[in-house]
Short mmCIF file of C-alpha atoms in Angstrom, two decimals:
data_model
loop_
_atom_site.label_atom_id
_atom_site.label_comp_id
_atom_site.label_asym_id
_atom_site.label_seq_id
_atom_site.Cartn_x
_atom_site.Cartn_y
_atom_site.Cartn_z
CA UNK J 1 -274.54 -26.34 56.28
CA UNK J 2 -273.71 -23.02 54.61
CA UNK J 3 -275.59 -21.18 57.36
CA UNK J 4 -273.80 -23.20 60.06
CA UNK J 5 -270.46 -22.39 58.41
CA UNK J 6 -271.38 -18.68 58.45
CA UNK J 7 -272.15 -18.88 62.19
CA UNK J 8 -268.81 -20.58 62.85
CA UNK J 9 -267.02 -17.91 60.81
CA UNK J 10 -268.66 -15.18 62.91
CA UNK J 11 -267.68 -16.98 66.12
CA UNK J 12 -264.14 -17.28 64.82
CA UNK J 13 -264.03 -13.53 64.19
CA UNK J 14 -265.65 -12.20 67.38
CA UNK J 15 -264.99 -14.85 70.07
CA UNK J 16 -261.27 -14.91 70.97
CA UNK J 17 -261.33 -18.31 72.69
CA UNK J 18 -263.12 -19.92 69.74
CA UNK J 19 -260.62 -18.52 67.26
CA UNK J 20 -258.01 -20.98 68.58
CA UNK J 21 -259.93 -23.89 67.02
CA UNK J 22 -262.07 -21.87 64.63
CA UNK J 23 -259.78 -22.36 61.64
CA UNK J 24 -260.44 -26.11 61.90
CA UNK J 25 -264.05 -25.97 63.08
CA UNK J 26 -265.23 -23.76 60.20
CA UNK J 27 -264.57 -26.54 57.72
CA UNK J 28 -266.49 -29.25 59.60
CA UNK J 29 -269.94 -28.56 58.03
CA UNK J 30 -268.44 -28.81 54.54
CA UNK J 31 -266.59 -31.96 55.65
CA UNK J 32 -269.88 -33.55 56.71
CA UNK J 33 -271.52 -32.50 53.47
CA UNK J 34 -268.66 -33.90 51.37
CA UNK J 35 -268.60 -37.18 53.30
CA UNK J 36 -272.31 -37.74 52.59
CA UNK J 37 -272.81 -36.21 49.15
CA UNK J 38 -269.43 -35.82 47.43
CA UNK J 39 -268.21 -32.87 45.38
CA UNK J 40 -271.38 -32.44 43.32
CA UNK J 41 -272.93 -30.75 46.34
CA UNK J 42 -269.69 -29.31 47.75
CA UNK J 43 -268.88 -27.11 44.74
CA UNK J 44 -272.06 -24.98 44.96
CA UNK J 45 -271.93 -25.06 48.77
CA UNK J 46 -268.35 -23.72 48.92
CA UNK J 47 -269.26 -21.11 46.30
CA UNK J 48 -272.15 -20.00 48.51
CA UNK J 49 -269.83 -19.83 51.55
CA UNK J 50 -267.46 -17.62 49.53
CA UNK J 51 -270.24 -15.11 48.76
CA UNK J 52 -271.42 -15.22 52.39
CA UNK J 53 -267.86 -14.45 53.53
CA UNK J 54 -267.74 -11.47 51.16
CA UNK J 55 -271.12 -10.23 52.45
CA UNK J 56 -269.89 -10.57 56.03
CA UNK J 57 -267.30 -7.92 55.20
CA UNK J 58 -264.21 -10.05 54.64
CA UNK J 59 -263.59 -8.77 51.13
CA UNK J 60 -262.72 -10.92 48.13
CA UNK J 61 -259.07 -11.53 49.06
CA UNK J 62 -259.85 -12.43 52.68
CA UNK J 63 -262.75 -14.62 51.56
CA UNK J 64 -260.51 -16.57 49.18
CA UNK J 65 -257.98 -16.99 51.99
CA UNK J 66 -260.69 -18.30 54.34
CA UNK J 67 -261.89 -20.76 51.70
CA UNK J 68 -258.38 -22.08 51.01
CA UNK J 69 -257.18 -22.21 54.64
CA UNK J 70 -260.30 -23.49 56.39
CA UNK J 71 -263.40 -24.32 54.34
CA UNK J 72 -261.93 -26.24 51.40
CA UNK J 73 -259.53 -28.32 53.56
CA UNK J 74 -262.52 -29.48 55.58
CA UNK J 75 -264.41 -30.35 52.39
CA UNK J 76 -261.45 -32.32 51.03
CA UNK J 77 -260.97 -34.14 54.35
CA UNK J 78 -264.66 -35.09 54.44
CA UNK J 79 -264.63 -36.26 50.83
CA UNK J 80 -261.54 -38.45 51.35
CA UNK J 81 -262.91 -39.90 54.58
CA UNK J 82 -266.32 -40.51 53.04
CA UNK J 83 -264.71 -42.39 50.14
CA UNK J 84 -262.63 -44.37 52.67
CA UNK J 85 -259.32 -43.39 51.10
CA UNK J 86 -256.07 -44.39 52.90
CA UNK J 87 -255.47 -42.17 55.90
CA UNK J 88 -252.22 -40.67 54.59
CA UNK J 89 -253.89 -39.79 51.28
CA UNK J 90 -256.56 -37.92 53.22
CA UNK J 91 -253.94 -35.96 55.16
CA UNK J 92 -251.86 -35.28 52.06
CA UNK J 93 -254.82 -34.02 50.02
CA UNK J 94 -256.02 -31.80 52.88
CA UNK J 95 -252.51 -30.47 53.53
CA UNK J 96 -252.11 -29.70 49.81
CA UNK J 97 -255.10 -27.34 49.95
CA UNK J 98 -253.73 -25.67 53.10
CA UNK J 99 -250.36 -25.29 51.36
CA UNK J 100 -252.10 -23.60 48.42
CA UNK J 101 -253.63 -21.23 50.95
CA UNK J 102 -250.18 -20.38 52.30
CA UNK J 103 -248.89 -19.75 48.78
CA UNK J 104 -251.91 -17.55 48.02
CA UNK J 105 -251.33 -15.47 51.16
CA UNK J 106 -247.63 -15.06 50.38
CA UNK J 107 -248.44 -13.94 46.84
CA UNK J 108 -251.06 -11.49 48.15
CA UNK J 109 -248.62 -10.11 50.73
CA UNK J 110 -245.95 -9.61 48.09
CA UNK J 111 -248.00 -8.20 45.22
CA UNK J 112 -250.92 -6.41 46.90
CA UNK J 113 -249.48 -5.25 50.20
CA UNK J 114 -245.94 -4.75 48.96
CA UNK J 115 -244.22 -6.86 51.62
CA UNK J 116 -242.39 -9.79 50.10
CA UNK J 117 -240.66 -12.68 51.82
CA UNK J 118 -237.45 -10.65 52.16
CA UNK J 119 -239.28 -7.96 54.13
CA UNK J 120 -240.91 -10.63 56.30
CA UNK J 121 -237.53 -12.15 57.15
CA UNK J 122 -236.08 -8.70 57.86
CA UNK J 123 -238.91 -7.89 60.29
CA UNK J 124 -238.50 -11.19 62.12
CA UNK J 125 -234.74 -10.71 62.41
CA UNK J 126 -235.12 -7.14 63.71
CA UNK J 127 -237.72 -8.19 66.27
CA UNK J 128 -235.51 -11.07 67.43
CA UNK J 129 -232.51 -8.74 67.67
CA UNK J 130 -234.52 -6.40 69.89
CA UNK J 131 -235.60 -9.26 72.16
CA UNK J 132 -232.09 -10.73 72.41
CA UNK J 133 -230.19 -7.43 72.65
CA UNK J 134 -229.42 -7.76 76.34
CA UNK J 135 -228.10 -11.30 75.96
CA UNK J 136 -225.99 -10.59 72.86
CA UNK J 137 -224.53 -7.40 74.38
CA UNK J 138 -223.50 -9.22 77.56
CA UNK J 139 -222.05 -12.15 75.66
CA UNK J 140 -220.33 -9.81 73.21
CA UNK J 141 -218.67 -7.88 76.04
CA UNK J 142 -217.36 -11.13 77.52
CA UNK J 143 -216.01 -12.30 74.16
CA UNK J 144 -214.51 -8.87 73.50
CA UNK J 145 -212.36 -9.22 76.61
CA UNK J 146 -211.24 -12.76 75.76
CA UNK J 147 -211.15 -12.85 71.94
CA UNK J 148 -211.56 -9.24 70.81
CA UNK J 149 -215.00 -9.86 69.25
CA UNK J 150 -217.25 -6.81 69.47
CA UNK J 151 -220.95 -7.11 70.41
CA UNK J 152 -221.88 -5.76 66.96
CA UNK J 153 -219.81 -8.41 65.17
CA UNK J 154 -221.29 -11.16 67.36
CA UNK J 155 -224.82 -9.94 66.65
CA UNK J 156 -224.23 -9.85 62.89
CA UNK J 157 -222.71 -13.34 62.92
CA UNK J 158 -225.48 -14.91 65.02
CA UNK J 159 -228.37 -13.32 63.20
CA UNK J 160 -226.75 -13.84 59.81
CA UNK J 161 -226.69 -17.56 60.56
CA UNK J 162 -230.28 -17.40 61.83
CA UNK J 163 -231.46 -15.69 58.64
CA UNK J 164 -229.68 -18.31 56.50
CA UNK J 165 -231.40 -21.15 58.38
CA UNK J 166 -234.79 -19.42 58.13
CA UNK J 167 -234.43 -18.93 54.39
CA UNK J 168 -233.12 -22.45 53.86
CA UNK J 169 -235.91 -24.21 55.73
CA UNK J 170 -238.78 -21.87 54.94
CA UNK J 171 -240.31 -24.34 52.39
CA UNK J 172 -240.14 -27.09 55.02
CA UNK J 173 -241.86 -24.87 57.58
CA UNK J 174 -244.72 -24.27 55.14
CA UNK J 175 -245.02 -27.97 54.24
CA UNK J 176 -244.79 -29.24 57.83
CA UNK J 177 -247.29 -26.62 59.02
CA UNK J 178 -249.64 -27.66 56.22
CA UNK J 179 -249.27 -31.34 57.13
CA UNK J 180 -250.00 -30.54 60.78
CA UNK J 181 -253.05 -28.47 59.83
CA UNK J 182 -254.16 -31.23 57.45
CA UNK J 183 -253.88 -33.86 60.17
CA UNK J 184 -255.83 -31.78 62.69
CA UNK J 185 -258.52 -31.01 60.08
CA UNK J 186 -258.90 -34.70 59.22
CA UNK J 187 -259.07 -35.69 62.88
CA UNK J 188 -261.57 -32.98 63.88
CA UNK J 189 -263.75 -33.60 60.82
CA UNK J 190 -263.59 -37.36 61.30
CA UNK J 191 -264.48 -37.07 65.00
CA UNK J 192 -267.59 -34.97 64.31
CA UNK J 193 -268.75 -37.04 61.32
CA UNK J 194 -268.31 -40.30 63.20
CA UNK J 195 -269.91 -39.16 66.47
CA UNK J 196 -272.87 -37.57 64.66
CA UNK J 197 -273.18 -40.68 62.45
CA UNK J 198 -273.35 -38.50 59.35
CA UNK J 199 -271.45 -40.97 57.19
CA UNK J 200 -269.72 -44.36 57.61
CA UNK J 201 -266.02 -43.47 57.82
CA UNK J 202 -262.87 -44.98 59.28
CA UNK J 203 -260.27 -42.83 61.04
CA UNK J 204 -256.87 -44.31 61.80
CA UNK J 205 -255.85 -43.90 65.48
CA UNK J 206 -252.68 -41.91 66.09
CA UNK J 207 -251.06 -44.98 67.65
CA UNK J 208 -251.40 -46.86 64.32
CA UNK J 209 -249.61 -44.33 62.11
CA UNK J 210 -246.65 -46.10 60.51
CA UNK J 211 -244.17 -45.18 57.79
CA UNK J 212 -243.70 -47.40 54.77
CA UNK J 213 -240.36 -49.07 54.12
CA UNK J 214 -239.90 -47.00 50.96
CA UNK J 215 -240.32 -43.76 52.93
CA UNK J 216 -237.65 -44.85 55.41
CA UNK J 217 -235.23 -45.85 52.63
CA UNK J 218 -235.70 -42.55 50.79
CA UNK J 219 -235.17 -40.64 54.05
CA UNK J 220 -231.91 -42.43 54.83
CA UNK J 221 -230.58 -42.06 51.28
CA UNK J 222 -231.48 -38.36 51.19
CA UNK J 223 -229.72 -37.79 54.51
CA UNK J 224 -226.57 -39.62 53.39
CA UNK J 225 -226.51 -37.62 50.15
CA UNK J 226 -227.08 -34.37 52.02
CA UNK J 227 -224.03 -35.03 54.23
CA UNK J 228 -221.82 -34.66 51.13
CA UNK J 229 -223.71 -31.72 49.59
CA UNK J 230 -223.26 -28.00 50.07
CA UNK J 231 -226.43 -26.61 51.66
CA UNK J 232 -225.86 -23.26 49.96
CA UNK J 233 -226.34 -24.80 46.52
CA UNK J 234 -229.81 -25.19 45.01
CA UNK J 235 -229.57 -28.99 45.06
CA UNK J 236 -228.34 -28.93 48.65
CA UNK J 237 -231.20 -26.66 49.71
CA UNK J 238 -233.73 -29.03 48.15
CA UNK J 239 -232.11 -32.01 49.89
CA UNK J 240 -232.06 -30.18 53.22
CA UNK J 241 -235.80 -29.54 53.01
CA UNK J 242 -236.55 -33.11 51.89
CA UNK J 243 -234.56 -34.49 54.83
CA UNK J 244 -236.28 -32.22 57.36
CA UNK J 245 -239.77 -33.06 56.06
CA UNK J 246 -239.08 -36.81 55.92
CA UNK J 247 -237.47 -36.83 59.36
CA UNK J 248 -240.41 -34.90 60.82
CA UNK J 249 -242.83 -37.50 59.45
CA UNK J 250 -240.66 -40.37 60.72
CA UNK J 251 -240.43 -38.72 64.16
CA UNK J 252 -244.24 -38.62 64.29
CA UNK J 253 -244.29 -42.33 63.36
CA UNK J 254 -241.81 -43.01 66.16
CA UNK J 255 -244.02 -41.09 68.61
CA UNK J 256 -246.97 -43.14 67.32
CA UNK J 257 -245.07 -46.31 68.27
CA UNK J 258 -244.42 -44.93 71.77
CA UNK J 259 -248.11 -44.01 72.06
CA UNK J 260 -249.10 -47.55 71.01
CA UNK J 261 -247.03 -49.02 73.83
CA UNK J 262 -248.01 -46.42 76.44
CA UNK J 263 -251.77 -46.48 75.90
CA UNK J 264 -251.94 -49.89 77.54
CA UNK J 265 -251.00 -48.20 80.83
CA UNK J 266 -252.57 -44.75 80.27
CA UNK J 267 -255.92 -45.01 78.49
CA UNK J 268 -256.72 -41.29 78.19
CA UNK J 269 -255.17 -39.86 75.00
CA UNK J 270 -255.04 -36.24 76.34
CA UNK J 271 -253.05 -37.42 79.36
CA UNK J 272 -250.52 -39.19 77.13
CA UNK J 273 -250.04 -36.14 74.90
CA UNK J 274 -249.61 -33.92 77.96
CA UNK J 275 -246.78 -36.22 79.00
CA UNK J 276 -245.19 -35.98 75.54
CA UNK J 277 -245.49 -32.19 75.59
CA UNK J 278 -244.01 -31.94 79.07
CA UNK J 279 -241.06 -34.17 78.10
CA UNK J 280 -240.34 -32.01 75.04
CA UNK J 281 -240.60 -28.74 76.97
CA UNK J 282 -238.60 -29.89 79.99
CA UNK J 283 -236.09 -31.80 77.90
CA UNK J 284 -234.29 -28.65 76.77
CA UNK J 285 -231.05 -29.77 75.13
CA UNK J 286 -232.38 -33.35 75.12
CA UNK J 287 -235.05 -32.47 72.53
CA UNK J 288 -232.62 -33.11 69.68
CA UNK J 289 -231.69 -36.51 71.14
CA UNK J 290 -235.34 -37.41 71.70
CA UNK J 291 -236.20 -36.41 68.12
CA UNK J 292 -233.38 -38.57 66.73
CA UNK J 293 -234.55 -41.53 68.81
CA UNK J 294 -238.10 -41.12 67.49
CA UNK J 295 -236.78 -40.94 63.91
CA UNK J 296 -234.82 -44.18 64.41
CA UNK J 297 -237.87 -45.89 65.89
CA UNK J 298 -239.95 -44.74 62.91
CA UNK J 299 -237.36 -46.10 60.46
CA UNK J 300 -236.97 -49.46 62.23
CA UNK J 301 -240.73 -49.92 62.66
CA UNK J 302 -241.29 -49.30 58.94
CA UNK J 303 -239.33 -52.47 58.16
CA UNK J 304 -240.00 -54.71 61.16
CA UNK J 305 -243.61 -53.71 61.98
CA UNK J 306 -243.14 -54.16 65.72
CA UNK J 307 -246.83 -53.43 66.38
CA UNK J 308 -248.07 -56.10 64.00
CA UNK J 309 -250.04 -53.60 61.93
CA UNK J 310 -251.03 -54.57 58.42
CA UNK J 311 -249.64 -52.36 55.67
CA UNK J 312 -252.06 -50.78 53.21
CA UNK J 313 -255.78 -50.15 53.59
CA UNK J 314 -255.11 -47.08 55.69
CA UNK J 315 -253.17 -48.86 58.45
CA UNK J 316 -249.93 -47.08 57.65
CA UNK J 317 -248.57 -44.15 55.71
#
């Protein structure tokens, strides 16, 4: 399994098309090993993968990053699946390791490379300004004629607001990205382990993902409290991130409900998700409305259980 992991790491480095899924695929051998043998075997195996990564020329820092972002999440996903833990616990544990990888990379960027989060935000803002310069200049000239607002003032106002939003929701972006990566890792690992019959595991279908009533209540209360809180305060910033994370999870649960109803007519899962993607991309200004509808469905389904799913034992979040 260590040798197979090394091959996948090489493919991820030198084959561009494979690198799209390589970050998830590299952890599958360790996932299979953890599902069958537990952490007594995984600890020396992951240690061996680390030294192999160093020998392949990654360097110690890059090797640690690879372990935290790809190898160890797969191992954790396999261990949780092999022990038949609730599905959400498997995703949460896997996402936690990915989140640690993000934190490690941010610390490395700030202390070893010398580029902190402030510099990262500044680069993103400058790049966005360059891309949007034509639009902001044209709009600024129009506003200058009507309201006396200069293009420079418009640019500073727009991108000042953009930077505030980026800074405010940066923790949520990291957490939501980690949850997404954790979900994909669990699904990919579970698919391979189950198809290869490496270990008896149970993977919850996407159409059965369901929020608990407590999660819905906390989300609603946090949102109501946030409405009367200043987002620029520390407490308001924390609430804003909690609300965004909770609403993102509830929106996924709402989409799961839609998928449960739609799969009776469209059996192929890829076809259904292509439809969802097309609706989101073509929806434009309707994306916000669609997201709110999915959140409401997720909240209502948590209490009424419209699909008749049993709570607990991995059948819900």
